[in-house]
Short mmCIF file of C-alpha atoms in Angstrom, two decimals:
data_model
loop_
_atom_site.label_atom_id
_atom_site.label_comp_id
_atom_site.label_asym_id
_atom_site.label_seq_id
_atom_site.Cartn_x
_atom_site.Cartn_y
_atom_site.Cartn_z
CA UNK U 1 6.71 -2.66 25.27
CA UNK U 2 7.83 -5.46 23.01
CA UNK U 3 5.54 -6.57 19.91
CA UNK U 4 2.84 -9.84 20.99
CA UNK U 5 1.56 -12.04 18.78
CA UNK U 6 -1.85 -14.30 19.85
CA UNK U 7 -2.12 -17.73 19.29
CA UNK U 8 -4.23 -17.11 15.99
CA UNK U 9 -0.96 -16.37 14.14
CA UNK U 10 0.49 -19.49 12.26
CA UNK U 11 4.25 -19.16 11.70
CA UNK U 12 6.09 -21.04 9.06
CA UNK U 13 8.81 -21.09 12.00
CA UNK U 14 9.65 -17.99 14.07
CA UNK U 15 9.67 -14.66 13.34
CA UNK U 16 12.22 -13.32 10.43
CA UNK U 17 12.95 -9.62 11.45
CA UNK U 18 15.21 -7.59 9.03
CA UNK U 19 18.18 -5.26 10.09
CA UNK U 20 17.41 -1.30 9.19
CA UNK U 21 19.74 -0.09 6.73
CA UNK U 22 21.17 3.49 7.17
CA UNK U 23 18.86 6.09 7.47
CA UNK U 24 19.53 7.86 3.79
CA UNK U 25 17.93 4.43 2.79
CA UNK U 26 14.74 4.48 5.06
CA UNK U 27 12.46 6.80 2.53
CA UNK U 28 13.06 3.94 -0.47
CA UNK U 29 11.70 1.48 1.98
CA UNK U 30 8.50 3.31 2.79
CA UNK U 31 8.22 4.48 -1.26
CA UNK U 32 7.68 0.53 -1.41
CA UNK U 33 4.81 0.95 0.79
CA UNK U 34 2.70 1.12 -2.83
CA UNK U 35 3.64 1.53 -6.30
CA UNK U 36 2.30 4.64 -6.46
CA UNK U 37 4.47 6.11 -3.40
CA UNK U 38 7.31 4.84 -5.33
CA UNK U 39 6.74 6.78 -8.35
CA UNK U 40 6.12 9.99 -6.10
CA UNK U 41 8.95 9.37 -4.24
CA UNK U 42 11.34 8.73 -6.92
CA UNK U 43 9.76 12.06 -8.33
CA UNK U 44 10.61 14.08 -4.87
CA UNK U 45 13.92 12.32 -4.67
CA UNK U 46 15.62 13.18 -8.22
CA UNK U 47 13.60 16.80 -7.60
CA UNK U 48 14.77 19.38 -9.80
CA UNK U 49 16.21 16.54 -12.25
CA UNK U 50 13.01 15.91 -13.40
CA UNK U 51 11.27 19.26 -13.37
CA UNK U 52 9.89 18.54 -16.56
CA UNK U 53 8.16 15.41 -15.78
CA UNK U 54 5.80 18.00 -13.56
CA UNK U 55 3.94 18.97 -17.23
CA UNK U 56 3.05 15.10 -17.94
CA UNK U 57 1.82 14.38 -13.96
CA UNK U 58 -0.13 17.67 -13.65
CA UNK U 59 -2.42 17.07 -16.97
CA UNK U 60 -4.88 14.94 -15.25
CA UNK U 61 -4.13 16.07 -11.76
CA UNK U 62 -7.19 15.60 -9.26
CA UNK U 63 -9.07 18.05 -7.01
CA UNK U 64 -9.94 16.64 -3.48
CA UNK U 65 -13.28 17.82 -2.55
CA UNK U 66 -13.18 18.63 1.34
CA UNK U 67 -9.66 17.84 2.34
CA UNK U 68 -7.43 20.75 3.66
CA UNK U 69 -3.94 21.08 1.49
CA UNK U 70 -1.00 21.00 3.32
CA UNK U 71 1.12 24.25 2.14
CA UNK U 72 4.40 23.34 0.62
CA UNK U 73 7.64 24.51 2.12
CA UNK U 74 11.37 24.40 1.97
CA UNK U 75 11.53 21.52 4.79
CA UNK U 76 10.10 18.66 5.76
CA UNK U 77 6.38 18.50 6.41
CA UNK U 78 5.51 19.40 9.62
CA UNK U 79 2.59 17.03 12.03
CA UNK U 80 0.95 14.22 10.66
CA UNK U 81 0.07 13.67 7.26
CA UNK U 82 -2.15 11.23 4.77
CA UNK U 83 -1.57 10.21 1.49
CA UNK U 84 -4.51 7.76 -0.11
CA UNK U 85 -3.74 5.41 -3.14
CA UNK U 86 -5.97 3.67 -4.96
CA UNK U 87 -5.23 0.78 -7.52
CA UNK U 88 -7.77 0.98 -10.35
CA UNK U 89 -9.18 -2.29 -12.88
CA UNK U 90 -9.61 0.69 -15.90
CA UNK U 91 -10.15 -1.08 -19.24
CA UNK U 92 -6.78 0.28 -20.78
CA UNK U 93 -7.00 -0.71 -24.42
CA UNK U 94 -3.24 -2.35 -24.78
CA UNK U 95 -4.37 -4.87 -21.88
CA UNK U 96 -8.39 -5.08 -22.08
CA UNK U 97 -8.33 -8.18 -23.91
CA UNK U 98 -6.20 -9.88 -20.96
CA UNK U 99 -9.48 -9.15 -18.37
CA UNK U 100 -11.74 -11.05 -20.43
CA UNK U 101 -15.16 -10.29 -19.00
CA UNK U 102 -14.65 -7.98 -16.98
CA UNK U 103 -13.48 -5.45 -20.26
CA UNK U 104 -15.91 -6.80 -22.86
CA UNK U 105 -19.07 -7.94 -21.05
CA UNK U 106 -21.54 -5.66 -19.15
CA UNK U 107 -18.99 -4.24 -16.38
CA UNK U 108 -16.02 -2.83 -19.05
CA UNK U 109 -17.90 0.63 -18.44
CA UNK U 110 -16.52 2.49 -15.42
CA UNK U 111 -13.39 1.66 -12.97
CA UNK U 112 -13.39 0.09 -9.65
CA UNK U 113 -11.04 0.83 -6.73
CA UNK U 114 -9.95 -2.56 -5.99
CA UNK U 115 -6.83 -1.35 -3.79
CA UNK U 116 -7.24 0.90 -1.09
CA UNK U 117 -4.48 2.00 1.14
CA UNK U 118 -4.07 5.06 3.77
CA UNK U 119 -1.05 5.82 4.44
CA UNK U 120 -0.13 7.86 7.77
CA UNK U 121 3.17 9.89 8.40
CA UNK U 122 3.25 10.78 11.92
CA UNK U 123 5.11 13.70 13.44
CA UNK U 124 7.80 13.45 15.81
CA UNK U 125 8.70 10.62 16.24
CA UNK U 126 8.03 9.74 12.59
CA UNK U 127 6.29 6.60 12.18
CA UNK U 128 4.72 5.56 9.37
CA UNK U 129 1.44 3.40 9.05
CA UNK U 130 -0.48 1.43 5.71
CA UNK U 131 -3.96 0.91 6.30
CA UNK U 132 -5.90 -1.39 3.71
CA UNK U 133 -9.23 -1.08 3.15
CA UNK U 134 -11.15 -4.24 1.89
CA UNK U 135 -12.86 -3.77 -1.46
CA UNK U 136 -15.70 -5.31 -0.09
CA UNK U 137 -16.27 -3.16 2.59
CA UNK U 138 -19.76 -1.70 3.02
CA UNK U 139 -19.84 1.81 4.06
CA UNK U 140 -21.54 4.95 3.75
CA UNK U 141 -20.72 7.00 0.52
CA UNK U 142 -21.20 10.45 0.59
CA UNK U 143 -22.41 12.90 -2.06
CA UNK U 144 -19.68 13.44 -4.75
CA UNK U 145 -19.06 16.11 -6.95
CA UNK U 146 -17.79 14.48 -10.77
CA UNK U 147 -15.13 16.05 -13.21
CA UNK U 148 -18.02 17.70 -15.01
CA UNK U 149 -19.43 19.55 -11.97
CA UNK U 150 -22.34 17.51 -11.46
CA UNK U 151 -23.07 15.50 -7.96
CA UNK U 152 -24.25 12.02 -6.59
CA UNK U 153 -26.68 11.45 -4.21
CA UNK U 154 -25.34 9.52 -0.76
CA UNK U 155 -26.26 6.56 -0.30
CA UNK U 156 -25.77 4.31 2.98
CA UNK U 157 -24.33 1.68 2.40
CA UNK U 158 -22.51 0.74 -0.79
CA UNK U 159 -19.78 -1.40 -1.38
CA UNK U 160 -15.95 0.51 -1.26
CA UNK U 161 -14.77 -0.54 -4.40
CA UNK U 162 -17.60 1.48 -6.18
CA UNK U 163 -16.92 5.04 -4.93
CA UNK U 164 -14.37 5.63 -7.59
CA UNK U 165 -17.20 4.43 -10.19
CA UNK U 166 -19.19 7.27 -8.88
CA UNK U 167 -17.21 9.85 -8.36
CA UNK U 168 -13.35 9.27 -9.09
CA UNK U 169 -10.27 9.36 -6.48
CA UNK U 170 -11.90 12.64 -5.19
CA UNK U 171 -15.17 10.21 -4.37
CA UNK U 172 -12.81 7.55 -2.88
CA UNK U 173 -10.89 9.83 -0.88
CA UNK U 174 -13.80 12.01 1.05
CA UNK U 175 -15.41 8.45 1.14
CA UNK U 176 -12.36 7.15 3.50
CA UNK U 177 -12.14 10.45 4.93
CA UNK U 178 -15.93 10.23 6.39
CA UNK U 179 -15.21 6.88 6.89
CA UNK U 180 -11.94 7.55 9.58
CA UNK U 181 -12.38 11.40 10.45
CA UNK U 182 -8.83 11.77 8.42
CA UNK U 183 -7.67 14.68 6.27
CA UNK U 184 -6.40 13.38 3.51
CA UNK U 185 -4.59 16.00 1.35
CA UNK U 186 -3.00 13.82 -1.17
CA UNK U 187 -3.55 11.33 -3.30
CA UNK U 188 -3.59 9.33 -6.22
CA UNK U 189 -4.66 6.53 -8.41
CA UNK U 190 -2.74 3.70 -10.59
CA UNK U 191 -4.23 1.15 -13.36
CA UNK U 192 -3.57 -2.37 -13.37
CA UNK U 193 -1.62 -1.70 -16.53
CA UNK U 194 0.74 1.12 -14.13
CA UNK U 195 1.46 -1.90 -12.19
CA UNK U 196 2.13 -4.39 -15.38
CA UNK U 197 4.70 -1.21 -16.32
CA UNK U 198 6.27 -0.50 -12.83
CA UNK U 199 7.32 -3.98 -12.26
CA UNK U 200 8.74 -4.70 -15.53
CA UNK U 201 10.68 -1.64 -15.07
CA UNK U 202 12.57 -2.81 -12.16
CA UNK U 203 13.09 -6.20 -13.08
CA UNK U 204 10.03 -8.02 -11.09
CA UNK U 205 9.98 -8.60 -7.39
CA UNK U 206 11.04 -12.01 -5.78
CA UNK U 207 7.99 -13.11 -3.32
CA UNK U 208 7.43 -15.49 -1.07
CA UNK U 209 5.29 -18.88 -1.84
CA UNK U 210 4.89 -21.16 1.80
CA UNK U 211 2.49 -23.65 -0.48
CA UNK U 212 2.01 -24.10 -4.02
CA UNK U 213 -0.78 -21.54 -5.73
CA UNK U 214 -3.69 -22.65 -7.76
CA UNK U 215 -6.26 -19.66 -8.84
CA UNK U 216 -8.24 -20.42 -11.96
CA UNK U 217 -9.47 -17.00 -12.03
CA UNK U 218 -5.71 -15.56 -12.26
CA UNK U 219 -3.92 -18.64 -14.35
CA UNK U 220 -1.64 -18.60 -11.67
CA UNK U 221 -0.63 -22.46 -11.04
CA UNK U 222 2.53 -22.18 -8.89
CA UNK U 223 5.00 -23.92 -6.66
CA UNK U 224 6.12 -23.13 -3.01
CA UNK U 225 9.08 -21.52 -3.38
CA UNK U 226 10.89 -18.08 -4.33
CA UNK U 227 9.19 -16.86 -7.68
CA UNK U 228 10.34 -13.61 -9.33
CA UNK U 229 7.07 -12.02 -10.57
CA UNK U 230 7.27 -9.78 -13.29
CA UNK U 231 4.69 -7.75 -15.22
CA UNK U 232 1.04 -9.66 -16.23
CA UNK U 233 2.53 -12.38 -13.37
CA UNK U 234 2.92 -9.79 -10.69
CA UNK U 235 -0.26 -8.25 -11.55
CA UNK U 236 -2.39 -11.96 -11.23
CA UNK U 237 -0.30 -12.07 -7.62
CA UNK U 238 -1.82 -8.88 -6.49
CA UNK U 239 -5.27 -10.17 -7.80
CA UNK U 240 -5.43 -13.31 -6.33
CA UNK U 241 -7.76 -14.18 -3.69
CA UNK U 242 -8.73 -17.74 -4.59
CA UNK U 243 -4.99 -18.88 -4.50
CA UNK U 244 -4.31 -17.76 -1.05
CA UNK U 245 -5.79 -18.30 2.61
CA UNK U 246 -9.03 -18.77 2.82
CA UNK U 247 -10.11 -17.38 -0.87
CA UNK U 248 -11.16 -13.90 0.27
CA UNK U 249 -10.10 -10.35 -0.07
CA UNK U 250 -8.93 -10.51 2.99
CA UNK U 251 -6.67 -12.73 2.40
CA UNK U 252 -5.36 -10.59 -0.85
CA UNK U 253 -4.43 -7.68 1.18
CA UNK U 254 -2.20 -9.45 3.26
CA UNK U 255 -0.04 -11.34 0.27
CA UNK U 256 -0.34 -7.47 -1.14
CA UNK U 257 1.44 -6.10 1.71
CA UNK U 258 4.17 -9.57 1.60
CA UNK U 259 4.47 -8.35 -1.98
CA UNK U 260 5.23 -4.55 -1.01
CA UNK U 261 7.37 -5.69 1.65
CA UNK U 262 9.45 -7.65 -0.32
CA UNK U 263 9.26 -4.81 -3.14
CA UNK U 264 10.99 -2.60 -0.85
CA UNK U 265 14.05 -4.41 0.05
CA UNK U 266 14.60 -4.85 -3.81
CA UNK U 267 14.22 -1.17 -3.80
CA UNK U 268 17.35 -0.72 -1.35
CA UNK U 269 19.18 -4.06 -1.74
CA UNK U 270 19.93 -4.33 -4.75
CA UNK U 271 20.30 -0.38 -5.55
CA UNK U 272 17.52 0.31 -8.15
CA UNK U 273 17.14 3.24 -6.34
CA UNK U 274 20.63 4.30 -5.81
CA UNK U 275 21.31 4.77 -9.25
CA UNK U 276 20.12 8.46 -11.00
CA UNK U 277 19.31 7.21 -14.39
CA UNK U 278 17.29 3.88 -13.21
CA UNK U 279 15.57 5.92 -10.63
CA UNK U 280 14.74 8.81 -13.73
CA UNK U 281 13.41 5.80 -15.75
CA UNK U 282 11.08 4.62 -12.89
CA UNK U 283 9.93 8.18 -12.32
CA UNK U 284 9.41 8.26 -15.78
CA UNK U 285 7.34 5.56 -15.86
CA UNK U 286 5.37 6.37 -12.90
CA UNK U 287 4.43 9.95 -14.46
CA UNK U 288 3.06 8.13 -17.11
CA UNK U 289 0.73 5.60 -15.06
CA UNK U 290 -0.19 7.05 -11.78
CA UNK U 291 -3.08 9.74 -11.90
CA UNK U 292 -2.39 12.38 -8.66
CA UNK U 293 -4.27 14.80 -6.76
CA UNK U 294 -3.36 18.51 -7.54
CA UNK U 295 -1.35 19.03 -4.08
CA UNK U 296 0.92 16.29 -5.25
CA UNK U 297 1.93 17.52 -8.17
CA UNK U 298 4.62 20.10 -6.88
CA UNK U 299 8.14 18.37 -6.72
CA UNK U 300 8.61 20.63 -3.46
CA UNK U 301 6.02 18.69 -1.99
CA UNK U 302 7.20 15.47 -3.12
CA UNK U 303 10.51 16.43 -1.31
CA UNK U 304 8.79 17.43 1.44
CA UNK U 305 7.24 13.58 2.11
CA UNK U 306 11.05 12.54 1.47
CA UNK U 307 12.71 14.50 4.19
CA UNK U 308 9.70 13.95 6.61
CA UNK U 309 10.05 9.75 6.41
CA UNK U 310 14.07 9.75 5.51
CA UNK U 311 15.09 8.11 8.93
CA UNK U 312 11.90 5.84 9.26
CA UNK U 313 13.07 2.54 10.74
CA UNK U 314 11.74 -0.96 9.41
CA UNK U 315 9.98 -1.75 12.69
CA UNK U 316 8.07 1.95 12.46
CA UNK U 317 6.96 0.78 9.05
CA UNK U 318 3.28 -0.91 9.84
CA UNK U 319 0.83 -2.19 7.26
CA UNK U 320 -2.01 -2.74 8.95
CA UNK U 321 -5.83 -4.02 7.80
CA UNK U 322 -8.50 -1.95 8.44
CA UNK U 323 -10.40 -4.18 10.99
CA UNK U 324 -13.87 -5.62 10.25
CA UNK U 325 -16.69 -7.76 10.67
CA UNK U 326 -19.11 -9.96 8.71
CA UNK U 327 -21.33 -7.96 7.49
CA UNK U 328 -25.34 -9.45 8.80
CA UNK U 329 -27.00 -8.79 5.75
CA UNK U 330 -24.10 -10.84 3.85
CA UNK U 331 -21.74 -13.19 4.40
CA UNK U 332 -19.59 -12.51 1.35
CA UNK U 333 -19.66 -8.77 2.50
CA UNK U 334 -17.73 -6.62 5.44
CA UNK U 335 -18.45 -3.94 7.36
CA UNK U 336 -16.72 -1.49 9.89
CA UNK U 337 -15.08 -2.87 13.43
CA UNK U 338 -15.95 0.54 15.16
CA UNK U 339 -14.22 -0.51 18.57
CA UNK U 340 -10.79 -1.30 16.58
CA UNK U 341 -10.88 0.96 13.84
CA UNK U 342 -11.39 3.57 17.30
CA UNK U 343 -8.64 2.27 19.00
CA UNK U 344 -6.02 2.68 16.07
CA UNK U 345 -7.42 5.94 14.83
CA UNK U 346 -6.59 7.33 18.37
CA UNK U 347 -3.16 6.18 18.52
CA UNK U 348 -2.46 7.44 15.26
CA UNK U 349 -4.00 10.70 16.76
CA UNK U 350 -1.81 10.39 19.66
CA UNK U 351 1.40 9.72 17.47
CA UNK U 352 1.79 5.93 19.71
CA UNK U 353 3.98 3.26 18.70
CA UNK U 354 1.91 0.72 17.17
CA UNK U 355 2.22 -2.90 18.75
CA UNK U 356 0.50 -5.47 16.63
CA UNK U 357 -1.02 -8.70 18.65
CA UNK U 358 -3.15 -10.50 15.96
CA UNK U 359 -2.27 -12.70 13.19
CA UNK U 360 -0.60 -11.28 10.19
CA UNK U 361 -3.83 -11.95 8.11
CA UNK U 362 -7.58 -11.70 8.70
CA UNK U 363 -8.30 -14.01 5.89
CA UNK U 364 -5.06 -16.26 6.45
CA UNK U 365 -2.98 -14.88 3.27
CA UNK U 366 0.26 -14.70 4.82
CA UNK U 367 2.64 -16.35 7.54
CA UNK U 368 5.96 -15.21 8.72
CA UNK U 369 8.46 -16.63 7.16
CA UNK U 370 11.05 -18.79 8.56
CA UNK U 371 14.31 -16.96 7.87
CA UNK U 372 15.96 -19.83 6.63
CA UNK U 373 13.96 -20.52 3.63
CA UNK U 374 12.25 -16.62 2.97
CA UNK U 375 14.57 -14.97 0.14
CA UNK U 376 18.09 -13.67 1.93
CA UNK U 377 18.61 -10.31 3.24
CA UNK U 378 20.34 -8.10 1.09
CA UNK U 379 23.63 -9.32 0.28
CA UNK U 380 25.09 -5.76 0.50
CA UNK U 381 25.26 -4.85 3.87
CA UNK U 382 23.97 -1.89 5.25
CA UNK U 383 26.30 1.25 6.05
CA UNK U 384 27.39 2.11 9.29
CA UNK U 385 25.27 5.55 10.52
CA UNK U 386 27.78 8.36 11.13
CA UNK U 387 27.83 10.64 14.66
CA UNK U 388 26.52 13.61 12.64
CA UNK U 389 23.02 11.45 11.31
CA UNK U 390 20.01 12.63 13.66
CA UNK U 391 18.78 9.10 14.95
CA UNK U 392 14.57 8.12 15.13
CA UNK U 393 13.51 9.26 18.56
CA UNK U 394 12.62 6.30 21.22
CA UNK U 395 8.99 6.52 21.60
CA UNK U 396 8.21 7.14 24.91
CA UNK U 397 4.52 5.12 24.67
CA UNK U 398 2.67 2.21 23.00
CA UNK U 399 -0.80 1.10 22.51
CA UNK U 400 -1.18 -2.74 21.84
CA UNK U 401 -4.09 -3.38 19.21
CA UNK U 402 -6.78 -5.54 19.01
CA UNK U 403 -6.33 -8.60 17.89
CA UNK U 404 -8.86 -8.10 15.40
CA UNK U 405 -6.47 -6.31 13.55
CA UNK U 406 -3.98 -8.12 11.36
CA UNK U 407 -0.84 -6.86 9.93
CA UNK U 408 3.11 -6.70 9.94
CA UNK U 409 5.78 -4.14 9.98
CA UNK U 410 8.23 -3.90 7.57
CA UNK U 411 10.75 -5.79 9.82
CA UNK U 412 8.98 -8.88 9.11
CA UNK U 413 9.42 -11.57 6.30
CA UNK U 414 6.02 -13.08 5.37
CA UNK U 415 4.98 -15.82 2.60
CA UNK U 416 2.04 -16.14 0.90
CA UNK U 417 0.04 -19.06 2.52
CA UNK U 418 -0.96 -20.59 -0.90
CA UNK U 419 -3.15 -23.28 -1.46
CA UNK U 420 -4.09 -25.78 -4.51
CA UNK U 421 -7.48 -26.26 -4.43
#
């Protein structure tokens, strides 16, 4: 069944759909999925290289209250799997005084989870799928047990982004778990300062601008065009919601998943991850910003999520929102589309090729980029598979989703739909 697309989805022209390089290559593109799959991956990829980084990632490892490990082994991991990553607005000291309020007024105590993305590896056929979770969401939160041993009462409703306040990536994690009826065995967390770090270590990322962005909030005042964001600059592009669409998180997510998109093909483009000693220095740097859960800090595990997504295509790569509605009580606030978040749980469950329908945003961030003016496809061209590579299997089903739930794949160019008000 070929992919639909309803009338709600504005196009800058047509759709821009990129070729999938050769399958060594297909892991760096879903390691772009987040930052923090990056730095795992480029942990699990170098392996044994880097034993020694293990000491550095393991000393504030997490425990994930309720979630069944997966066992490691000497292949790839075997059924599905989920991996949860949460981007963090901690107060770190060398970049407080760049938040203003938010790390010297009445809020600098305690971290928010800001960015919240499930990621799903599928069995056989291996697919994979990016779920993002609005930080305004308004969900049940279960009782957490802290670091120190002590618990939090559950509430019923509270806002997403508060769940790591309460109980850490352990709290966010069971919270997402109750939330989808997932097992999520791994996990972990990176600071807006890990992301100020990651990007300058690769050089930036070029993204996407359809019209000029103005956020006051973010100092961003930009031009349509190609801009290479690097560092503090990347950082206000993942935080703006005022500059894009209609000035809502929802909105956000989608230019976050044009960013990681585009983040990926610098990833296997322009060989930043081909090379041993740049692809040390970015696991380096990773080890020293992202904060995992205890299962992920084996590098036989982290070779295990390599070899299980190796041969992923860029059409099996989805990014999807979590779908939602306006929440009654408040119109600033969201809460859980049951009937959609249903229907892609189940073909998930089902291991179902996933064929999007709706727009690529709910809050109008994004539009697909007309080919001739997105950034060019990697100028080296991708290898030729040999007879002896095992190719993805055709997928012998598909579900079409509601349109109530936005997203791309990672064979589509978007552009942030900016705007200067």
């Amino acid at each position: 069944m070929s992919p639909t697309r309803s009338g709600r989805r504005q196009t800058v022209a047509r759709h821009g759909r990129l070729r999938s390089p050769h399958p060594v290559a297909q892991f760096f593109k879903l390691v772009a999925v987040s930052l923090a799959v990056v730095l795992v991956a480029g942990i699990g990829v170098v392996g044994y290289n880097v034993w020694s980084l293990t000491t550095n990632l393991t000393q504030d490892a997490v425990a994930l209250e309720g979630q069944s490990a997966v066992p490691p082994d000497i292949g790839a991991i075997e059924g599905g799997v989920n991996l949860f990553l949460a981007g963090t607005d901690a107060c770190e000291p060398e970049y407080a005084e760049l938040f203003g309020d938010r790390c010297s007024g009445a809020d600098a105590d305690g971290d928010l989870n800001d960015v919240n993305l499930l990621l799903h590896i599928s069995d056989n056929p291996r697919r994979v799928t990016v779920i993002s979770f609005p930080r305004d969401l308004m969900i049940p939160i279960p009782s957490c047990t802290r670091a120190d041993g002590s618990t939090t009462s559950a509430m019923s409703k509270q806002q997403l982004n508060s769940t790591f306040s309460y109980g850490g990536l352990s709290c966010a994690v069971k919270t997402i778990s109750e939330l989808t009826g997932q097992n999520i065995p791994f996990a972990a967390s990176v600071t807006f300062g890990g992301v100020i770090q990651i990007t300058d270590a690769i050089g930036g990322v070029d993204v996407c601008i359809a019209n000029g962005i103005r956020d006051p909030y973010t100092g961003i005042d930009w031009p349509a065009g190609t801009r290479n964001v690097q560092g503090w600059d990347a950082l206000q592009f993942l935080r703006t919601r005022h500059g894009v669409g209609n000035g809502g998180d929802l909105g956000r997510i989608s230019n976050q998943q044009q960013y990681m998109s585009r983040l990926a093909r610098k990833l296997v483009g322009e060989g930043v991850l081909s090379d041993p000693a740049t692809l040390y220095k970015l696991a380096t740097v990773g080890v020293e910003n992202v904060t995992p859960s205890q299962s992920l800090t084996n590098p036989m595990t982290l070779v295990q999520i390599a070899l299980a997504v190796k041969e992923v295509p860029f059409n099996e790569i989805v990014f999807v929102q979590y779908p939602t509605l306006t929440d009654p009580a408040d119109p600033n606030r969201v809460v859980p589309n049951k009937t959609a978040a249903d229907t892609l749980f189940a073909a998930l469950e089902a291991n179902q090729q996933l064929v999007l329908t709706g727009s690529t945003s709910q809050g109008e961030g994004t539009i697909v980029a007309d080919p001739t003016e997105a950034p060019s496809d990697p100028t080296t061209p991708a290898p030729t598979q040999s007879a002896d590579v095992a190719q993805p299997t055709t997928p012998t089903d598909s579900v079409e989703l509601p349109s109530t739930i936005a997203g791309q794949t990672a064979a589509e160019e978007t552009c942030s739909n900016g705007n200067l008000r």
